[in-house]
Short mmCIF file of C-alpha atoms and ligand atoms in Angstrom, two decimals:
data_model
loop_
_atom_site.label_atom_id
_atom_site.label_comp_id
_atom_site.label_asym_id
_atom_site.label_seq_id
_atom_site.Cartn_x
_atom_site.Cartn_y
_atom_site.Cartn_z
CA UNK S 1 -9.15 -64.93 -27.62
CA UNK S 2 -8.95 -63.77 -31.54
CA UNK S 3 -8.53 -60.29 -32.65
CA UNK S 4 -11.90 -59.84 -33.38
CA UNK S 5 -13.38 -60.81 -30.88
CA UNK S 6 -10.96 -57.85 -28.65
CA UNK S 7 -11.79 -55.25 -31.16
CA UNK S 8 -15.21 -56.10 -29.87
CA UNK S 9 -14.33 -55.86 -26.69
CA UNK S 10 -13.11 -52.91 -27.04
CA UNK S 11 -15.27 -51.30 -28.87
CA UNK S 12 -17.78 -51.73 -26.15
CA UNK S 13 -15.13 -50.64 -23.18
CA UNK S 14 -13.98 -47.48 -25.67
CA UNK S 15 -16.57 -46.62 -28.64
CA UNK S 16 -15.62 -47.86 -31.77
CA UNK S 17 -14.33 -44.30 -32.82
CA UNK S 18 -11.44 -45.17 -30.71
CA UNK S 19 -10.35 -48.53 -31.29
CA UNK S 20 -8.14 -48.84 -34.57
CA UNK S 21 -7.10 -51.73 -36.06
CA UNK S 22 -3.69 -52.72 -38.35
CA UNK S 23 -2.84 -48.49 -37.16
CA UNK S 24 1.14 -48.08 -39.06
CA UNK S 25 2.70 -46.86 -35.42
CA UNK S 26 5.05 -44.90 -37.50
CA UNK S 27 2.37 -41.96 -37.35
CA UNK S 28 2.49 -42.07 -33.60
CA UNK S 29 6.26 -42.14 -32.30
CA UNK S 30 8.25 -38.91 -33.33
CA UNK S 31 11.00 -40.78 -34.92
CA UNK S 32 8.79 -41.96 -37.88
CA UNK S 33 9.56 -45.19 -36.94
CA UNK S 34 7.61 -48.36 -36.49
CA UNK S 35 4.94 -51.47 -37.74
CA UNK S 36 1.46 -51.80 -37.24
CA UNK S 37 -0.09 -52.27 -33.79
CA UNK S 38 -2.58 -54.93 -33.98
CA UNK S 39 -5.64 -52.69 -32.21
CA UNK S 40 -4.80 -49.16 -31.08
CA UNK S 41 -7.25 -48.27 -28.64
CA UNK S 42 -7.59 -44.66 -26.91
CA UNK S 43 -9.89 -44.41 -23.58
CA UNK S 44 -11.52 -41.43 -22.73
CA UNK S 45 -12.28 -41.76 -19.15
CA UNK S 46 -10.10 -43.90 -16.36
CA UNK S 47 -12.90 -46.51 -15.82
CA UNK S 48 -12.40 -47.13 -19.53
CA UNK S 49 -8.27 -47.87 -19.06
CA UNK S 50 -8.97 -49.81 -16.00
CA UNK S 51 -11.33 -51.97 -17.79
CA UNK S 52 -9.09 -52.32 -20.74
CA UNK S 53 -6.37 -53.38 -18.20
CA UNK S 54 -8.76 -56.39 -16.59
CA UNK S 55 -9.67 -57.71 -20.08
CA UNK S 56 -5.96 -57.67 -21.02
CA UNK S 57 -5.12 -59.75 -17.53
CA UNK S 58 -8.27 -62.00 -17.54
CA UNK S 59 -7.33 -63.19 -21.47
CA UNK S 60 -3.51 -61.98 -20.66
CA UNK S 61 -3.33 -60.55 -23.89
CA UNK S 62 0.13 -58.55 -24.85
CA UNK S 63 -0.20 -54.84 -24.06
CA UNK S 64 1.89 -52.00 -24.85
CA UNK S 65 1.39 -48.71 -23.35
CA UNK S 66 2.46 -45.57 -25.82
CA UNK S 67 2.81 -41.62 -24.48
CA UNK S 68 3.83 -38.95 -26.87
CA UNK S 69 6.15 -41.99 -28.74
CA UNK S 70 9.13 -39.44 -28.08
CA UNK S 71 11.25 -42.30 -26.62
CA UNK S 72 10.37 -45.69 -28.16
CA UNK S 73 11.70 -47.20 -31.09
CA UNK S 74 8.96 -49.80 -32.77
CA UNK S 75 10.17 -52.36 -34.24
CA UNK S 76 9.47 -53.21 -38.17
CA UNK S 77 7.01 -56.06 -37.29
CA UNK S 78 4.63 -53.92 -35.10
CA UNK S 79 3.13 -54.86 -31.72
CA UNK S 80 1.07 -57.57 -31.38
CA UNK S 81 -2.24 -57.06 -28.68
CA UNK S 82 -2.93 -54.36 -27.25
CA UNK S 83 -1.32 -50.65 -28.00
CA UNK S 84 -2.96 -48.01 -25.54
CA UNK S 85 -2.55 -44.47 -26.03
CA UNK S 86 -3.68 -41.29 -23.84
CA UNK S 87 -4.78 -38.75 -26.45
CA UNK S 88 -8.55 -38.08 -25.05
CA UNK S 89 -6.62 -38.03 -21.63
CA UNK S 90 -4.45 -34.73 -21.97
CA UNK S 91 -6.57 -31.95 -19.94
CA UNK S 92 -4.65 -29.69 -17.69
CA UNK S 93 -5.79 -27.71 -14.57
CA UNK S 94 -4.07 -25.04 -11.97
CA UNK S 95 -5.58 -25.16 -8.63
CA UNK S 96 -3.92 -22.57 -6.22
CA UNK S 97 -0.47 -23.77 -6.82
CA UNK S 98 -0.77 -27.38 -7.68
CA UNK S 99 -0.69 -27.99 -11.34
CA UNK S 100 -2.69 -31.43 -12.65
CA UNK S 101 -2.24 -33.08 -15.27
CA UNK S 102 -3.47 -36.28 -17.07
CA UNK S 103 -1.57 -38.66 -18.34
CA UNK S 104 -1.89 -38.17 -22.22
CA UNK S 105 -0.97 -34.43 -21.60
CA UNK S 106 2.00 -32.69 -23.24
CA UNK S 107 4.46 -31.98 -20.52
CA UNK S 108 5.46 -29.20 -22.71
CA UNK S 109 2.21 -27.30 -22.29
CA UNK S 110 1.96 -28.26 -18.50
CA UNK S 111 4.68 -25.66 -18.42
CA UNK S 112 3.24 -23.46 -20.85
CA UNK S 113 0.49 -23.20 -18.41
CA UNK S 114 2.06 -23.01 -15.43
CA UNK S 115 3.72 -20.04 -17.00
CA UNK S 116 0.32 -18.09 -18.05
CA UNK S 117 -0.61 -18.79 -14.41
CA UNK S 118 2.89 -17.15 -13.05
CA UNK S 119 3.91 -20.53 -11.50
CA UNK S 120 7.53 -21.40 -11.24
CA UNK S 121 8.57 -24.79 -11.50
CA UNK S 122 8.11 -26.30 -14.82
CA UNK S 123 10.21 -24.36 -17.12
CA UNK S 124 12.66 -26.70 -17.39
CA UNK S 125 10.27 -29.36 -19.00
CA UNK S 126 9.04 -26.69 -21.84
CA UNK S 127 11.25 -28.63 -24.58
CA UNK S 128 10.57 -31.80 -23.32
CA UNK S 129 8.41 -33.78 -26.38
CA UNK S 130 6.69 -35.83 -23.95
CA UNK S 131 3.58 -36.75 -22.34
CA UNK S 132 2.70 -36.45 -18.62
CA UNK S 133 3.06 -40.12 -18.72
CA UNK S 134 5.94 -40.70 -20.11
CA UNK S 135 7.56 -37.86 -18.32
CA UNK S 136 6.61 -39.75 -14.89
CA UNK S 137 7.95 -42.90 -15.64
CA UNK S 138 11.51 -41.67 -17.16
CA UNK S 139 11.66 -38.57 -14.67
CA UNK S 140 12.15 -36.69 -17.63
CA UNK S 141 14.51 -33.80 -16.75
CA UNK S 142 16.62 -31.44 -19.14
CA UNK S 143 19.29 -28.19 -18.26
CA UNK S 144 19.31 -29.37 -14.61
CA UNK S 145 15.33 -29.51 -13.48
CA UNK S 146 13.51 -32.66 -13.25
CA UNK S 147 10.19 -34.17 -12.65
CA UNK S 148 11.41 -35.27 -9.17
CA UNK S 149 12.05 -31.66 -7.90
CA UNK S 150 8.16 -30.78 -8.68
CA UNK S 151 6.34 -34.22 -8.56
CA UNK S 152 3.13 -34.09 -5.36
CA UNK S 153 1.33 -37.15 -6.13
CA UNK S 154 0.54 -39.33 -9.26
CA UNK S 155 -2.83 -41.16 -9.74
CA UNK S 156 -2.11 -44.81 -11.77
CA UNK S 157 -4.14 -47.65 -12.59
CA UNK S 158 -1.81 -50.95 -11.55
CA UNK S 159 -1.29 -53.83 -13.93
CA UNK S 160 -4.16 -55.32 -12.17
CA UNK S 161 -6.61 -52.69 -12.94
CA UNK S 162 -6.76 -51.28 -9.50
CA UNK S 163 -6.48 -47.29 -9.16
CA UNK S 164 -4.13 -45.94 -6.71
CA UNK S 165 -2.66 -42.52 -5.70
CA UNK S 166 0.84 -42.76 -5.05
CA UNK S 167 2.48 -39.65 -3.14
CA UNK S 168 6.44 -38.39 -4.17
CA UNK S 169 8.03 -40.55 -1.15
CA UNK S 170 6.81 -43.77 -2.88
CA UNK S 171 7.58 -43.00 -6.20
CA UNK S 172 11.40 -43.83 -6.61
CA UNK S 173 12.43 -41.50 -8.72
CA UNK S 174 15.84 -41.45 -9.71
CA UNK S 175 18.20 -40.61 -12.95
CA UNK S 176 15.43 -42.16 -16.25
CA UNK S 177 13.69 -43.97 -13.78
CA UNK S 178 10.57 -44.48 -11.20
CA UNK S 179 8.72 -46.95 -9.23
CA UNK S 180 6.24 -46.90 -12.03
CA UNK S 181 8.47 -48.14 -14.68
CA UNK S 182 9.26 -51.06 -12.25
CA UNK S 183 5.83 -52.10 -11.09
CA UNK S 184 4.93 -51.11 -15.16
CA UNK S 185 1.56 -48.74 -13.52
CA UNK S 186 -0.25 -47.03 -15.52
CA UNK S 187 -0.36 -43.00 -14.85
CA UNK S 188 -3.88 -41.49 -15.26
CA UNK S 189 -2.86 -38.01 -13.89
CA UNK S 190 0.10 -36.41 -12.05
CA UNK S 191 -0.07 -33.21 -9.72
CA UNK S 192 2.84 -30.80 -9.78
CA UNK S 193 3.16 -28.62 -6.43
CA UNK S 194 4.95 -25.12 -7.76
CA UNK S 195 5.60 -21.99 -6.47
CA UNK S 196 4.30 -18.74 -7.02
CA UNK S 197 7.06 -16.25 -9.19
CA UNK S 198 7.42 -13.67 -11.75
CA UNK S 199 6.49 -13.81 -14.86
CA UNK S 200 8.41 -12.17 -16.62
CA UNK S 201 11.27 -14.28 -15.44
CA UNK S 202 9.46 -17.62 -15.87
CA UNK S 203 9.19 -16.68 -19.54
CA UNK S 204 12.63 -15.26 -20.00
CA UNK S 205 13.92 -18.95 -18.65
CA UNK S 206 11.70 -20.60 -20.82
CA UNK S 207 12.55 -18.56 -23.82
CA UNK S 208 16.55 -18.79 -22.96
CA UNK S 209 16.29 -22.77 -22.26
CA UNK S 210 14.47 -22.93 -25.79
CA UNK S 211 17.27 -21.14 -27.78
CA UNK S 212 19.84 -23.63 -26.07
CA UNK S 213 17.83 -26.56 -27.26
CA UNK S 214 17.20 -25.26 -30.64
CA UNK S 215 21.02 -24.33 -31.13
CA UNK S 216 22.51 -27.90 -29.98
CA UNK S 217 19.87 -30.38 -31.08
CA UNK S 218 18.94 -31.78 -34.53
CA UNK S 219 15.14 -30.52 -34.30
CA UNK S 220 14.70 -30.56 -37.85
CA UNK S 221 14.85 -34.08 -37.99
CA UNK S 222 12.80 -36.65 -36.62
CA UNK S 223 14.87 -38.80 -33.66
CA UNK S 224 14.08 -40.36 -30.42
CA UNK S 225 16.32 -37.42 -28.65
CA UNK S 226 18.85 -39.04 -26.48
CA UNK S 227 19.14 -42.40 -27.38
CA UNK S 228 21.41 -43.37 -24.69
CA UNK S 229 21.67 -42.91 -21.13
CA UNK S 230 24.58 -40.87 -19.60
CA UNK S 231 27.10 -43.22 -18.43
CA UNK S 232 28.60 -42.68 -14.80
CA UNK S 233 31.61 -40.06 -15.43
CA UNK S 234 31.33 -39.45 -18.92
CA UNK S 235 28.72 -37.91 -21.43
CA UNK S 236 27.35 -40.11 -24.08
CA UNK S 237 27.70 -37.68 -26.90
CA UNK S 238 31.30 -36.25 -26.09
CA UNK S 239 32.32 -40.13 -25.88
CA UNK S 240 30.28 -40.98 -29.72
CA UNK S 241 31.36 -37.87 -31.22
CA UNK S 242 35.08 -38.35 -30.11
CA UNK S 243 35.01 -41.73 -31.41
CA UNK S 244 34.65 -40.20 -34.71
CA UNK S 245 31.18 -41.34 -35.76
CA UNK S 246 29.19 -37.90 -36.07
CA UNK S 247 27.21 -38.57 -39.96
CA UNK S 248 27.92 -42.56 -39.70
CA UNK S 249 24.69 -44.76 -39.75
CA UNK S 250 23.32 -47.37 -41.84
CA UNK S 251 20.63 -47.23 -44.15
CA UNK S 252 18.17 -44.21 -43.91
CA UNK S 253 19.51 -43.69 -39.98
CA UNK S 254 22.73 -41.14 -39.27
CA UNK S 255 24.52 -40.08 -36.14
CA UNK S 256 23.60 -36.36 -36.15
CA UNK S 257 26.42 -33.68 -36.81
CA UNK S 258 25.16 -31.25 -34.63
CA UNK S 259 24.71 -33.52 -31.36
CA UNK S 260 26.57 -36.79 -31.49
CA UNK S 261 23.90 -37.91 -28.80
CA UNK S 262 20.93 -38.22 -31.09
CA UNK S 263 20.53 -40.28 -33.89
CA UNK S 264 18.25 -39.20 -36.77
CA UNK S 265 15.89 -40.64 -39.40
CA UNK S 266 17.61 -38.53 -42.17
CA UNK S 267 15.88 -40.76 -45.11
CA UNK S 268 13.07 -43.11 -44.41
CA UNK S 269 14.58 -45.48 -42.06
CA UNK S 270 13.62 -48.45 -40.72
CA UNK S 271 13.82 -50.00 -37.41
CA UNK S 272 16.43 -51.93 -38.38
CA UNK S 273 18.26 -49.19 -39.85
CA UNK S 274 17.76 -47.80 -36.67
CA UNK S 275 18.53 -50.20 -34.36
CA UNK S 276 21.94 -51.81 -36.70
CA UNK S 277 22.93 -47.83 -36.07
CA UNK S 278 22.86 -47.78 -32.26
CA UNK S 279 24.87 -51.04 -32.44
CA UNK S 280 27.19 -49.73 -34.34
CA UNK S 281 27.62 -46.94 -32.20
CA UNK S 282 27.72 -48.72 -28.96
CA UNK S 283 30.62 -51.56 -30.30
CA UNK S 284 32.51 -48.79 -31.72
CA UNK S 285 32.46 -46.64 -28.03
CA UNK S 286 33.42 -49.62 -25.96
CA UNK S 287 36.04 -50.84 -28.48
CA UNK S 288 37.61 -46.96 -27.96
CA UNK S 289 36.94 -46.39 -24.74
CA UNK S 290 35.44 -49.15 -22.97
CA UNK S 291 32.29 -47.81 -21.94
CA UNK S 292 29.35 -49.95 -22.27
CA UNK S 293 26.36 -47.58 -23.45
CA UNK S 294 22.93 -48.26 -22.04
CA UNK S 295 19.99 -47.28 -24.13
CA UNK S 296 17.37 -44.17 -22.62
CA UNK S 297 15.31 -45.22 -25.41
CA UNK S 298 13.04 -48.18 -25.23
CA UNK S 299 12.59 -50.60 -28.25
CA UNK S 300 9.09 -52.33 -28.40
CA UNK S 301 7.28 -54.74 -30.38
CA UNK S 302 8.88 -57.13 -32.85
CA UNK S 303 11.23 -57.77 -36.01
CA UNK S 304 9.75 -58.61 -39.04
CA UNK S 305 8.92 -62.36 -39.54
C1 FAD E 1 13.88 -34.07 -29.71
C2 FAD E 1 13.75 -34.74 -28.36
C3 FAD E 1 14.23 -34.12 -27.22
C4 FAD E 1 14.13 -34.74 -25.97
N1 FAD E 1 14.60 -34.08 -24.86
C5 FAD E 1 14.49 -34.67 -23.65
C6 FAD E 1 14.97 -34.01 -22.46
O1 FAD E 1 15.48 -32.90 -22.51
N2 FAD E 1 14.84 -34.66 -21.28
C7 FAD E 1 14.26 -35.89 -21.18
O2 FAD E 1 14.17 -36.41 -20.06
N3 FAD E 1 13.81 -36.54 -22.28
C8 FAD E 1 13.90 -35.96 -23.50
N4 FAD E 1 13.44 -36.62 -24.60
C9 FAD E 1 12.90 -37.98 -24.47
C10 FAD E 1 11.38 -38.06 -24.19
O3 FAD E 1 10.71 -36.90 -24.62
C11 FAD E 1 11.10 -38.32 -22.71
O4 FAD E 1 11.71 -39.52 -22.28
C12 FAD E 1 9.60 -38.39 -22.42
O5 FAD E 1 9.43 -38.41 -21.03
C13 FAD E 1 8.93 -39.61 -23.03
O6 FAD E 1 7.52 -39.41 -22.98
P1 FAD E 1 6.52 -40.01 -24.06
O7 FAD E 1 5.15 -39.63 -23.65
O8 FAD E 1 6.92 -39.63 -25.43
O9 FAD E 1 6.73 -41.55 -23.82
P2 FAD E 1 6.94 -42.70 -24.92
O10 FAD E 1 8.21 -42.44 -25.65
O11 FAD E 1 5.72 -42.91 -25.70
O12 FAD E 1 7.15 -43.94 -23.94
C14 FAD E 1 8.29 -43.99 -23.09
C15 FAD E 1 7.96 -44.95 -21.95
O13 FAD E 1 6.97 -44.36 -21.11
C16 FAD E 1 5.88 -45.26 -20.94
N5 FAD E 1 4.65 -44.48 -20.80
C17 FAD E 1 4.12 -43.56 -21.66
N6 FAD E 1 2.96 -43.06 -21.16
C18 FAD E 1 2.77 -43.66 -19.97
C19 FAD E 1 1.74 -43.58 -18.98
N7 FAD E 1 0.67 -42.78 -19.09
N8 FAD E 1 1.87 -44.36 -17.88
C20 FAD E 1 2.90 -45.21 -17.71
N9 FAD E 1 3.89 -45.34 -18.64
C21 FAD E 1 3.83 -44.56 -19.74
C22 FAD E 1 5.88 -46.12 -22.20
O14 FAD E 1 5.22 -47.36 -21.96
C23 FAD E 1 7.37 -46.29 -22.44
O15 FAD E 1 7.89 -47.32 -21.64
C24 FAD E 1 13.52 -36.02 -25.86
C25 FAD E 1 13.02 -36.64 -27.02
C26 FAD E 1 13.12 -36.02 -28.27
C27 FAD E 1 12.57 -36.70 -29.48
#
């Protein structure tokens, strides 16, 4: 099946408002990073993502799923297919306790809310850059909460375009990772059981985790945050800062000086600034230490031809 005749497709499944085509990615990840996607399309309703899902299987057509872009690094070349993205699926609701979420949501004003509705729980997430989605899938945690602790049930739409609720037991959630990232589902809402609490207190937590964030982290520039995972016994950024290569990188790409852990887009770089950076990094930590450093981040899409 050709491009055009997708974008067709899609338009039909999605409205035509909400399928883009040749869309430079580097507007949608927060790292600035990134090709074109072929066709970007954004559903509104979760009929419209299942659908997308069936046409992608029945013509098996690549597809790339995007949340916030907070933890993806897009190649030069772009993605080829399919690119789906959540923003017309972001509402929020509180119902008694239970806070629900769609998938496109920011997690960071899932906690916002949860605070104006005195619910304890979610501060830990109020710095976290991501979607609902995204959040789910990397059991995105920060200053010792995580999605895990809070997480009732998730609705998804499988890789086969069937919907299914799946309930915390099933969900697998464990240290960046979830059942969801292994089956690759598709999460069209998640429901957050918290508890009722003060405040005053919920809002003093928020405001202190906020200041620790914004004192240790290179906000200021655009990054992917942690762009490796913690390795077993050691902390990523201790180990890269120790092995001297705090304001190293190549090309427009730099090993921050204020966290070691992140690397920034100081000056227009490219993927493969980006990329020739973290491999620099990771050859230089196991030559000093031997620790092999696995990435948090994910890379998608493809290198220029
Ligand atoms: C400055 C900064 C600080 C950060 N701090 C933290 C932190 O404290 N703790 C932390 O855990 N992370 C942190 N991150 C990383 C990032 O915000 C999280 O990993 C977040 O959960 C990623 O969500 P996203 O929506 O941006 O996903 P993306 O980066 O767009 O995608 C990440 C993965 O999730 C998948 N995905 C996205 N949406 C869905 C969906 N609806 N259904 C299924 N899969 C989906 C994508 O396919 C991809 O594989 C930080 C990032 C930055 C830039």
């Amino acid at each position: 099946m050709r491009n055009e005749e997708i974008y067709k497709e899609l338009v039909a499944i999605c409205g035509e408002k909400n399928v883009l085509r040749d869309e430079p990615l580097k507007d949608h990840t927060l790292v600035k990073i990134g090709g074109k996607a072929d066709l970007l399309v954004m559903p509104e309703t979760y009929e419209a993502v299942a659908q997308v899902i069936r046409l992608k299987e029945a013509h098996q057509l690549p597809f790339t799923l995007l949340g916030n872009g907070s933890n993806v690094i897009v190649l030069d070349g772009g993605i080829r297919g399919i690119v789906m993205q959540f923003k017309h699926l972001a509402r929020l609701r509180v119902e008694g306790n239970q806070l629900i979420a769609q998938g496109g949501a920011n997690i960071k004003d899932a906690s916002r809310l949860a605070c104006e509705n005195s619910l304890t729980g979610l501060e830990f997430a109020c710095g976290i850059p991501g979607s609902i989605g995204g959040a789910m899938v990397m059991n995105a945690g920060a200053y010792g909460g995580e999605v895990k602790d809070v997480i009732d049930h998730v609705k998804v739409v499988t890789q086969q375009g069937e919907l299914r609720t799946l309930k915390k037991e099933e969900l697998e959630l464990g240290y960046r990772t979830s059942i969801i990232s292994k089956n690759k589902d598709i999460v069209l809402e998640a429901a957050f059981a918290l508890e009722a609490g003060d405040q005053a207190a919920i809002k003093e937590k928020m405001a202190d985790l906020t200041f620790q964030r914004e004192s240790k982290q290179p906000l200021e520039y655009p990054s992917v945050g942690s762009v490796f995972k913690r390795p077993p016994g050691y902390f990523a950024g201790k180990l890269i800062q120790d092995s001297g290569l705090q304001g190293k990188g190549v090309g427009g790409a730099e090993v921050s000086t204020k966290h070691a852990g992140f690397i920034i887009n100081k000056n227009n770089a490219t993927a493969a600034d980006y990329i020739a950076t973290i491999e620099m990094v990771r050859k230089k930590v196991k030559e000093t230490f031997g620790v092999e450093l696995e990435l948090e981040a994910k890379i998608v899409g493809e290198e220029v031809k």
